């Protein structure tokens, strides 16, 4: 369906001074034993092994004052030390900084991630091939602990879903907006989760379709009046993802908010599960669309599921525009709230 959701635009090695010790290569410590702790004042030669933040690290070449876990010179040898877990003292993730496989970082959402592959500072919650959740010291490795929809219930909701729409992709994406499905009472949180998933269910045919099915619409989503134009091509901004993000200005706005260049590369929304989910949550949390409030505000302020429909498709469905489509969304919402064990509340239609 051709829809124009009007969104607000969003926008070397040198001489050493002072005394410094030099550490020579040593045999790697066993898995249960930590090597000598890393010291920022010590110069290490290639092959030297140190411990830092509960792991042993091996230097690839000469280094000094480069913290293990944040510099390419260090390679992780895995956890060390006795039982009881290690505290979460890993460095903060820095966008654009090089990380080697084994590096552990603390992301902006407070959770920890370990690099599975070398990467130039990709976002751990988006580039899930490069990063994996890391449990440091017995904590919960789930990137979004406490989500009111368990994976088993999610699978019940979407028995025929495309594997692209993964549960892990959704929970990873939620870190971009921590208030999503975590605001208010347990009932409110479950109602919001059900409302979001009911709408994406409708938009994607039960999380089956990744892209808009009517290819004839594809060239229509380029608004040439925008100063940035359509650098990815006239027909590049068709609907993608759980809420079928479309139009060049929407890709620009979502990309700016999420730190992704979706205007140049809108195809990321159909290539990467977490990116697709993030665009949907971005819309849900920040955009009024053709309505008067964000879908998130509608649910946490008990304005009713009907207001979320208005914010997504407005007059195309509401006020008699397409009552069958509205009812389809309502049916899914009632089914999902039933699975979550909460009442759907009032004002279901628009």
mmCIF file of C-alpha atoms in Angstrom:
data_model
loop_
_atom_site.group_PDB
_atom_site.id
_atom_site.type_symbol
_atom_site.label_atom_id
_atom_site.label_comp_id
_atom_site.label_asym_id
_atom_site.label_seq_id
_atom_site.Cartn_x
_atom_site.Cartn_y
_atom_site.Cartn_z
ATOM 1 C CA UNK A 1 0.000 0.000 0.000
ATOM 2 C CA UNK A 2 1.353 3.429 -0.925
ATOM 3 C CA UNK A 3 1.792 5.412 2.268
ATOM 4 C CA UNK A 4 3.502 8.711 3.005
ATOM 5 C CA UNK A 5 4.103 8.936 6.715
ATOM 6 C CA UNK A 6 5.141 12.521 7.387
ATOM 7 C CA UNK A 7 7.973 12.527 9.877
ATOM 8 C CA UNK A 8 9.890 15.419 11.335
ATOM 9 C CA UNK A 9 13.459 15.646 9.825
ATOM 10 C CA UNK A 10 16.096 14.520 12.330
ATOM 11 C CA UNK A 11 18.340 15.308 11.817
ATOM 12 C CA UNK A 12 53.841 4.774 16.310
ATOM 13 C CA UNK A 13 56.491 4.066 18.182
ATOM 14 C CA UNK A 14 58.468 6.873 19.879
ATOM 15 C CA UNK A 15 61.173 7.525 22.496
ATOM 16 C CA UNK A 16 60.296 6.663 26.072
ATOM 17 C CA UNK A 17 60.845 9.140 28.876
ATOM 18 C CA UNK A 18 61.367 8.162 32.495
ATOM 19 C CA UNK A 19 61.929 4.708 33.903
ATOM 20 C CA UNK A 20 59.938 1.897 32.392
ATOM 21 C CA UNK A 21 60.218 -1.849 32.754
ATOM 22 C CA UNK A 22 60.183 -4.150 29.735
ATOM 23 C CA UNK A 23 58.297 -7.448 29.766
ATOM 24 C CA UNK A 24 59.610 -10.275 27.604
ATOM 25 C CA UNK A 25 57.542 -13.104 26.096
ATOM 26 C CA UNK A 26 56.449 -15.788 28.518
ATOM 27 C CA UNK A 27 54.526 -19.002 28.305
ATOM 28 C CA UNK A 28 50.778 -18.560 28.347
ATOM 29 C CA UNK A 29 49.079 -19.030 31.690
ATOM 30 C CA UNK A 30 46.712 -21.924 32.087
ATOM 31 C CA UNK A 31 42.993 -21.279 31.831
ATOM 32 C CA UNK A 32 42.657 -21.367 35.619
ATOM 33 C CA UNK A 33 45.585 -19.036 36.292
ATOM 34 C CA UNK A 34 45.951 -15.347 35.479
ATOM 35 C CA UNK A 35 49.240 -13.966 34.186
ATOM 36 C CA UNK A 36 50.837 -10.890 35.730
ATOM 37 C CA UNK A 37 48.446 -7.961 35.624
ATOM 38 C CA UNK A 38 48.853 -5.509 32.762
ATOM 39 C CA UNK A 39 50.552 -2.226 33.710
ATOM 40 C CA UNK A 40 50.220 0.907 31.586
ATOM 41 C CA UNK A 41 53.833 1.971 32.362
ATOM 42 C CA UNK A 42 55.357 -1.330 31.258
ATOM 43 C CA UNK A 43 56.625 -1.807 27.712
ATOM 44 C CA UNK A 44 55.704 -5.238 26.336
ATOM 45 C CA UNK A 45 57.339 -7.046 23.441
ATOM 46 C CA UNK A 46 55.530 -9.320 21.031
ATOM 47 C CA UNK A 47 54.409 -12.551 22.694
ATOM 48 C CA UNK A 48 54.174 -11.102 26.203
ATOM 49 C CA UNK A 49 51.192 -12.348 28.201
ATOM 50 C CA UNK A 50 49.310 -10.247 30.749
ATOM 51 C CA UNK A 51 46.001 -10.416 32.533
ATOM 52 C CA UNK A 52 43.383 -7.688 32.504
ATOM 53 C CA UNK A 53 39.695 -7.647 33.435
ATOM 54 C CA UNK A 54 39.569 -11.392 34.073
ATOM 55 C CA UNK A 55 41.273 -12.455 30.844
ATOM 56 C CA UNK A 56 44.781 -13.290 29.672
ATOM 57 C CA UNK A 57 46.044 -11.309 26.690
ATOM 58 C CA UNK A 58 49.005 -11.835 24.336
ATOM 59 C CA UNK A 59 50.842 -8.916 22.732
ATOM 60 C CA UNK A 60 51.172 -9.155 18.966
ATOM 61 C CA UNK A 61 54.034 -6.647 18.842
ATOM 62 C CA UNK A 62 55.772 -4.042 21.041
ATOM 63 C CA UNK A 63 53.317 -1.977 23.039
ATOM 64 C CA UNK A 64 53.038 0.374 25.960
ATOM 65 C CA UNK A 65 50.002 2.083 27.518
ATOM 66 C CA UNK A 66 47.557 0.370 25.158
ATOM 67 C CA UNK A 67 44.789 -1.221 27.217
ATOM 68 C CA UNK A 68 43.973 -4.872 26.484
ATOM 69 C CA UNK A 69 40.522 -5.122 24.983
ATOM 70 C CA UNK A 70 40.714 -1.743 23.271
ATOM 71 C CA UNK A 71 43.801 -1.996 21.045
ATOM 72 C CA UNK A 72 44.625 -4.256 18.100
ATOM 73 C CA UNK A 73 48.004 -5.175 19.611
ATOM 74 C CA UNK A 74 46.364 -7.461 22.207
ATOM 75 C CA UNK A 75 44.751 -10.818 21.486
ATOM 76 C CA UNK A 76 42.521 -12.436 24.104
ATOM 77 C CA UNK A 77 43.492 -15.876 25.407
ATOM 78 C CA UNK A 78 40.200 -16.294 27.245
ATOM 79 C CA UNK A 79 39.091 -16.009 30.854
ATOM 80 C CA UNK A 80 41.463 -16.659 33.714
ATOM 81 C CA UNK A 81 41.334 -16.902 37.496
ATOM 82 C CA UNK A 82 39.401 -19.074 39.910
ATOM 83 C CA UNK A 83 35.649 -19.320 40.233
ATOM 84 C CA UNK A 84 33.326 -16.676 41.550
ATOM 85 C CA UNK A 85 33.242 -14.604 38.395
ATOM 86 C CA UNK A 86 35.077 -11.424 37.470
ATOM 87 C CA UNK A 87 33.725 -7.920 37.909
ATOM 88 C CA UNK A 88 32.476 -6.004 34.880
ATOM 89 C CA UNK A 89 35.376 -3.542 34.520
ATOM 90 C CA UNK A 90 35.776 -3.627 30.770
ATOM 91 C CA UNK A 91 36.290 -0.400 28.807
ATOM 92 C CA UNK A 92 33.434 1.456 27.171
ATOM 93 C CA UNK A 93 32.783 0.713 23.514
ATOM 94 C CA UNK A 94 33.986 3.475 21.180
ATOM 95 C CA UNK A 95 32.492 3.784 17.697
ATOM 96 C CA UNK A 96 35.158 3.672 14.993
ATOM 97 C CA UNK A 97 37.869 2.189 17.246
ATOM 98 C CA UNK A 98 39.524 -1.015 16.037
ATOM 99 C CA UNK A 99 38.710 -4.145 18.047
ATOM 100 C CA UNK A 100 40.337 -7.549 17.669
ATOM 101 C CA UNK A 101 38.520 -10.816 18.158
ATOM 102 C CA UNK A 102 38.185 -11.475 21.877
ATOM 103 C CA UNK A 103 37.927 -7.826 22.881
ATOM 104 C CA UNK A 104 35.254 -7.158 25.502
ATOM 105 C CA UNK A 105 33.506 -3.829 25.835
ATOM 106 C CA UNK A 106 30.754 -2.196 27.847
ATOM 107 C CA UNK A 107 28.093 -0.841 25.502
ATOM 108 C CA UNK A 108 26.047 2.328 26.102
ATOM 109 C CA UNK A 109 23.158 0.243 27.447
ATOM 110 C CA UNK A 110 25.382 -1.088 30.269
ATOM 111 C CA UNK A 111 25.639 -4.587 28.790
ATOM 112 C CA UNK A 112 28.880 -6.268 27.723
ATOM 113 C CA UNK A 113 29.855 -7.720 24.359
ATOM 114 C CA UNK A 114 32.783 -9.796 23.092
ATOM 115 C CA UNK A 115 34.123 -9.366 19.550
ATOM 116 C CA UNK A 116 33.753 -12.604 17.609
ATOM 117 C CA UNK A 117 35.664 -11.121 14.662
ATOM 118 C CA UNK A 118 38.047 -8.191 14.185
ATOM 119 C CA UNK A 119 36.072 -5.059 13.341
ATOM 120 C CA UNK A 120 36.512 -1.273 13.071
ATOM 121 C CA UNK A 121 34.217 -0.368 15.945
ATOM 122 C CA UNK A 122 30.885 -1.632 14.653
ATOM 123 C CA UNK A 123 27.869 -1.253 16.942
ATOM 124 C CA UNK A 124 27.615 -4.469 19.040
ATOM 125 C CA UNK A 125 23.804 -4.403 19.028
ATOM 126 C CA UNK A 126 23.589 -4.028 15.245
ATOM 127 C CA UNK A 127 26.543 -5.954 13.824
ATOM 128 C CA UNK A 128 25.735 -9.197 15.580
ATOM 129 C CA UNK A 129 28.052 -11.250 13.324
ATOM 130 C CA UNK A 130 30.988 -9.327 14.774
ATOM 131 C CA UNK A 131 29.837 -9.230 18.404
ATOM 132 C CA UNK A 132 28.183 -11.549 20.893
ATOM 133 C CA UNK A 133 26.671 -10.813 24.328
ATOM 134 C CA UNK A 134 29.183 -11.447 27.093
ATOM 135 C CA UNK A 135 28.402 -12.569 30.638
ATOM 136 C CA UNK A 136 31.103 -11.098 32.859
ATOM 137 C CA UNK A 137 30.889 -12.506 36.330
ATOM 138 C CA UNK A 138 27.668 -14.485 36.295
ATOM 139 C CA UNK A 139 25.383 -11.764 35.006
ATOM 140 C CA UNK A 140 22.671 -12.173 32.412
ATOM 141 C CA UNK A 141 24.164 -12.196 28.870
ATOM 142 C CA UNK A 142 20.801 -11.284 27.363
ATOM 143 C CA UNK A 143 21.285 -7.875 25.682
ATOM 144 C CA UNK A 144 17.864 -6.872 26.989
ATOM 145 C CA UNK A 145 17.120 -8.752 30.209
ATOM 146 C CA UNK A 146 13.578 -8.546 31.448
ATOM 147 C CA UNK A 147 11.728 -8.288 28.124
ATOM 148 C CA UNK A 148 8.115 -9.164 28.892
ATOM 149 C CA UNK A 149 7.837 -11.426 25.832
ATOM 150 C CA UNK A 150 9.867 -14.613 26.166
ATOM 151 C CA UNK A 151 11.329 -16.310 23.123
ATOM 152 C CA UNK A 152 8.870 -19.195 23.437
ATOM 153 C CA UNK A 153 5.879 -16.811 23.473
ATOM 154 C CA UNK A 154 7.399 -14.863 20.574
ATOM 155 C CA UNK A 155 7.532 -18.095 18.590
ATOM 156 C CA UNK A 156 3.884 -18.784 19.468
ATOM 157 C CA UNK A 157 2.940 -15.343 18.211
ATOM 158 C CA UNK A 158 4.729 -15.860 14.891
ATOM 159 C CA UNK A 159 4.673 -19.578 14.036
ATOM 160 C CA UNK A 160 5.407 -18.939 10.338
ATOM 161 C CA UNK A 161 7.839 -16.049 10.688
ATOM 162 C CA UNK A 162 10.781 -15.528 8.378
ATOM 163 C CA UNK A 163 13.992 -16.457 10.196
ATOM 164 C CA UNK A 164 15.286 -12.974 9.369
ATOM 165 C CA UNK A 165 13.006 -11.582 12.064
ATOM 166 C CA UNK A 166 14.893 -13.200 14.907
ATOM 167 C CA UNK A 167 14.134 -12.847 18.596
ATOM 168 C CA UNK A 168 17.788 -12.023 19.261
ATOM 169 C CA UNK A 169 17.615 -9.294 16.625
ATOM 170 C CA UNK A 170 14.635 -7.782 18.414
ATOM 171 C CA UNK A 171 16.139 -7.905 21.900
ATOM 172 C CA UNK A 172 19.427 -6.482 20.617
ATOM 173 C CA UNK A 173 17.585 -3.633 18.911
ATOM 174 C CA UNK A 174 15.745 -2.715 22.100
ATOM 175 C CA UNK A 175 18.941 -1.286 23.577
ATOM 176 C CA UNK A 176 18.514 1.737 21.304
ATOM 177 C CA UNK A 177 15.404 2.787 23.250
ATOM 178 C CA UNK A 178 15.543 1.415 26.823
ATOM 179 C CA UNK A 179 12.058 2.739 27.648
ATOM 180 C CA UNK A 180 10.457 0.508 25.022
ATOM 181 C CA UNK A 181 8.196 -2.069 26.727
ATOM 182 C CA UNK A 182 9.828 -1.180 30.064
ATOM 183 C CA UNK A 183 7.737 1.801 31.127
ATOM 184 C CA UNK A 184 4.976 1.649 33.736
ATOM 185 C CA UNK A 185 3.360 -1.349 35.379
ATOM 186 C CA UNK A 186 3.796 -4.933 34.280
ATOM 187 C CA UNK A 187 0.389 -4.714 32.578
ATOM 188 C CA UNK A 188 1.370 -1.573 30.659
ATOM 189 C CA UNK A 189 4.672 -3.103 29.573
ATOM 190 C CA UNK A 190 2.950 -6.217 28.281
ATOM 191 C CA UNK A 191 0.261 -4.201 26.540
ATOM 192 C CA UNK A 192 2.875 -2.087 24.790
ATOM 193 C CA UNK A 193 4.854 -5.134 23.667
ATOM 194 C CA UNK A 194 1.657 -6.760 22.392
ATOM 195 C CA UNK A 195 0.613 -3.562 20.590
ATOM 196 C CA UNK A 196 3.977 -3.196 18.870
ATOM 197 C CA UNK A 197 4.081 -6.829 17.808
ATOM 198 C CA UNK A 198 0.452 -6.773 16.647
ATOM 199 C CA UNK A 199 1.177 -3.850 14.349
ATOM 200 C CA UNK A 200 4.329 -5.397 12.922
ATOM 201 C CA UNK A 201 2.399 -8.631 12.492
ATOM 202 C CA UNK A 202 -0.067 -6.775 10.281
ATOM 203 C CA UNK A 203 2.602 -4.846 8.360
ATOM 204 C CA UNK A 204 4.589 -7.973 7.467
ATOM 205 C CA UNK A 205 1.977 -10.697 7.148
ATOM 206 C CA UNK A 206 3.025 -12.356 10.405
ATOM 207 C CA UNK A 207 6.724 -11.412 10.169
ATOM 208 C CA UNK A 208 6.950 -13.109 6.795
ATOM 209 C CA UNK A 209 7.658 -10.238 4.399
ATOM 210 C CA UNK A 210 10.900 -8.307 4.744
ATOM 211 C CA UNK A 211 10.214 -5.883 1.891
ATOM 212 C CA UNK A 212 7.112 -4.320 0.380
ATOM 213 C CA UNK A 213 5.486 -6.758 -2.016
ATOM 214 C CA UNK A 214 4.116 -4.268 -4.550
ATOM 215 C CA UNK A 215 7.247 -3.477 -6.553
ATOM 216 C CA UNK A 216 5.316 -1.014 -8.718
ATOM 217 C CA UNK A 217 5.367 1.365 -5.753
ATOM 218 C CA UNK A 218 9.145 1.359 -5.403
ATOM 219 C CA UNK A 219 9.892 4.421 -7.609
ATOM 220 C CA UNK A 220 7.262 6.499 -5.786
ATOM 221 C CA UNK A 221 9.168 6.794 -2.504
ATOM 222 C CA UNK A 222 11.780 9.335 -3.603
ATOM 223 C CA UNK A 223 10.951 12.895 -2.586
ATOM 224 C CA UNK A 224 13.225 14.999 -4.783
ATOM 225 C CA UNK A 225 12.298 18.178 -2.917
ATOM 226 C CA UNK A 226 14.517 17.079 -0.043
ATOM 227 C CA UNK A 227 17.956 18.771 -0.193
ATOM 228 C CA UNK A 228 19.782 15.440 0.121
ATOM 229 C CA UNK A 229 17.788 13.833 -2.690
ATOM 230 C CA UNK A 230 17.857 10.083 -3.249
ATOM 231 C CA UNK A 231 21.527 9.080 -3.425
ATOM 232 C CA UNK A 232 20.730 5.348 -3.384
ATOM 233 C CA UNK A 233 18.503 5.660 -6.448
ATOM 234 C CA UNK A 234 14.955 6.586 -7.395
ATOM 235 C CA UNK A 235 13.513 3.184 -6.472
ATOM 236 C CA UNK A 236 15.656 2.434 -3.385
ATOM 237 C CA UNK A 237 13.382 3.638 -0.588
ATOM 238 C CA UNK A 238 10.565 1.110 -0.673
ATOM 239 C CA UNK A 239 9.057 -0.377 2.482
ATOM 240 C CA UNK A 240 11.357 -2.579 4.540
ATOM 241 C CA UNK A 241 11.345 -4.101 7.984
ATOM 242 C CA UNK A 242 8.736 -4.723 10.683
ATOM 243 C CA UNK A 243 6.931 -1.380 10.169
ATOM 244 C CA UNK A 244 7.833 -1.153 6.485
ATOM 245 C CA UNK A 245 9.987 1.973 6.610
ATOM 246 C CA UNK A 246 9.583 3.885 3.340
ATOM 247 C CA UNK A 247 10.478 7.238 1.690
ATOM 248 C CA UNK A 248 13.943 8.775 1.481
ATOM 249 C CA UNK A 249 13.225 11.300 4.248
ATOM 250 C CA UNK A 250 12.209 8.524 6.637
ATOM 251 C CA UNK A 251 15.390 6.575 5.915
ATOM 252 C CA UNK A 252 17.367 9.774 6.515
ATOM 253 C CA UNK A 253 15.574 10.498 9.795
ATOM 254 C CA UNK A 254 15.847 6.933 11.116
ATOM 255 C CA UNK A 255 19.482 6.664 10.091
ATOM 256 C CA UNK A 256 20.389 9.950 11.759
ATOM 257 C CA UNK A 257 18.694 8.889 14.996
ATOM 258 C CA UNK A 258 20.327 5.448 15.028
ATOM 259 C CA UNK A 259 23.790 6.488 13.852
ATOM 260 C CA UNK A 260 23.416 4.608 10.559
ATOM 261 C CA UNK A 261 23.727 5.969 7.022
ATOM 262 C CA UNK A 262 20.471 4.491 5.781
ATOM 263 C CA UNK A 263 20.024 7.229 3.185
ATOM 264 C CA UNK A 264 23.070 5.895 1.318
ATOM 265 C CA UNK A 265 22.459 2.236 2.169
ATOM 266 C CA UNK A 266 18.753 1.563 2.780
ATOM 267 C CA UNK A 267 19.354 -2.125 1.987
ATOM 268 C CA UNK A 268 20.790 -2.613 5.492
ATOM 269 C CA UNK A 269 17.199 -2.712 6.721
ATOM 270 C CA UNK A 270 16.624 -5.896 4.726
ATOM 271 C CA UNK A 271 20.092 -7.371 5.330
ATOM 272 C CA UNK A 272 20.489 -7.042 9.109
ATOM 273 C CA UNK A 273 17.826 -8.202 11.523
ATOM 274 C CA UNK A 274 18.767 -5.847 14.370
ATOM 275 C CA UNK A 275 18.797 -2.851 12.007
ATOM 276 C CA UNK A 276 15.331 -3.745 10.743
ATOM 277 C CA UNK A 277 13.996 -4.042 14.293
ATOM 278 C CA UNK A 278 15.712 -0.801 15.300
ATOM 279 C CA UNK A 279 13.963 1.169 12.565
ATOM 280 C CA UNK A 280 10.612 -0.166 13.743
ATOM 281 C CA UNK A 281 11.312 0.676 17.384
ATOM 282 C CA UNK A 282 12.598 4.106 16.311
ATOM 283 C CA UNK A 283 9.279 4.827 14.620
ATOM 284 C CA UNK A 284 7.310 3.469 17.554
ATOM 285 C CA UNK A 285 9.196 5.529 20.130
ATOM 286 C CA UNK A 286 9.731 8.837 18.317
ATOM 287 C CA UNK A 287 7.235 9.413 15.518
ATOM 288 C CA UNK A 288 3.645 10.622 15.583
ATOM 289 C CA UNK A 289 3.196 9.786 11.908
ATOM 290 C CA UNK A 290 -0.284 10.884 10.829
ATOM 291 C CA UNK A 291 -1.501 10.705 14.429
ATOM 292 C CA UNK A 292 -1.124 13.072 17.379
ATOM 293 C CA UNK A 293 1.234 11.039 19.566
ATOM 294 C CA UNK A 294 3.841 8.331 19.319
ATOM 295 C CA UNK A 295 2.603 4.754 19.599
ATOM 296 C CA UNK A 296 4.746 4.417 22.740
ATOM 297 C CA UNK A 297 3.000 7.399 24.335
ATOM 298 C CA UNK A 298 -0.394 6.015 23.370
ATOM 299 C CA UNK A 299 0.242 2.769 25.218
ATOM 300 C CA UNK A 300 2.072 4.022 28.324
ATOM 301 C CA UNK A 301 -0.564 6.739 28.821
ATOM 302 C CA UNK A 302 -3.437 4.281 28.329
ATOM 303 C CA UNK A 303 -4.816 6.036 25.264
ATOM 304 C CA UNK A 304 -5.539 2.685 23.686
ATOM 305 C CA UNK A 305 -4.341 0.432 20.900
ATOM 306 C CA UNK A 306 -6.433 2.367 18.382
ATOM 307 C CA UNK A 307 -4.152 5.373 18.726
ATOM 308 C CA UNK A 308 -1.150 3.285 17.684
ATOM 309 C CA UNK A 309 -2.970 2.409 14.456
ATOM 310 C CA UNK A 310 -3.657 6.094 13.848
ATOM 311 C CA UNK A 311 0.030 6.911 14.323
ATOM 312 C CA UNK A 312 1.044 4.258 11.815
ATOM 313 C CA UNK A 313 -1.502 4.598 9.017
ATOM 314 C CA UNK A 314 -3.869 7.405 9.965
ATOM 315 C CA UNK A 315 -6.809 8.083 7.686
ATOM 316 C CA UNK A 316 -5.811 5.271 5.343
ATOM 317 C CA UNK A 317 -7.352 2.949 7.923
ATOM 318 C CA UNK A 318 -8.931 5.036 10.708
ATOM 319 C CA UNK A 319 -12.236 6.928 10.687
ATOM 320 C CA UNK A 320 -13.727 4.380 8.310
ATOM 321 C CA UNK A 321 -10.807 4.423 5.886
ATOM 322 C CA UNK A 322 -10.359 0.651 5.982
ATOM 323 C CA UNK A 323 -12.150 -0.984 8.900
ATOM 324 C CA UNK A 324 -11.118 -4.489 7.843
ATOM 325 C CA UNK A 325 -7.438 -3.566 8.179
ATOM 326 C CA UNK A 326 -8.094 -1.999 11.576
ATOM 327 C CA UNK A 327 -9.886 -5.122 12.750
ATOM 328 C CA UNK A 328 -7.002 -7.286 11.564
ATOM 329 C CA UNK A 329 -4.642 -5.325 13.800
ATOM 330 C CA UNK A 330 -7.065 -5.450 16.733
ATOM 331 C CA UNK A 331 -7.493 -9.218 16.383
ATOM 332 C CA UNK A 332 -3.729 -9.720 16.545
ATOM 333 C CA UNK A 333 -3.455 -7.408 19.563
ATOM 334 C CA UNK A 334 -6.155 -9.295 21.447
ATOM 335 C CA UNK A 335 -4.499 -12.605 20.657
ATOM 336 C CA UNK A 336 -1.086 -11.364 21.814
ATOM 337 C CA UNK A 337 -2.366 -9.846 25.059
ATOM 338 C CA UNK A 338 -4.059 -13.189 25.695
ATOM 339 C CA UNK A 339 -0.741 -14.983 25.270
ATOM 340 C CA UNK A 340 0.846 -12.520 27.699
ATOM 341 C CA UNK A 341 -1.973 -12.899 30.219
ATOM 342 C CA UNK A 342 -3.149 -9.260 30.338
ATOM 343 C CA UNK A 343 -6.322 -7.437 29.399
ATOM 344 C CA UNK A 344 -6.178 -5.464 26.135
ATOM 345 C CA UNK A 345 -7.619 -2.307 27.696
ATOM 346 C CA UNK A 346 -10.055 0.074 25.994
ATOM 347 C CA UNK A 347 -10.106 2.190 22.829
ATOM 348 C CA UNK A 348 -8.967 -0.651 20.601
ATOM 349 C CA UNK A 349 -10.169 0.811 17.321
ATOM 350 C CA UNK A 350 -9.673 4.128 15.587
#
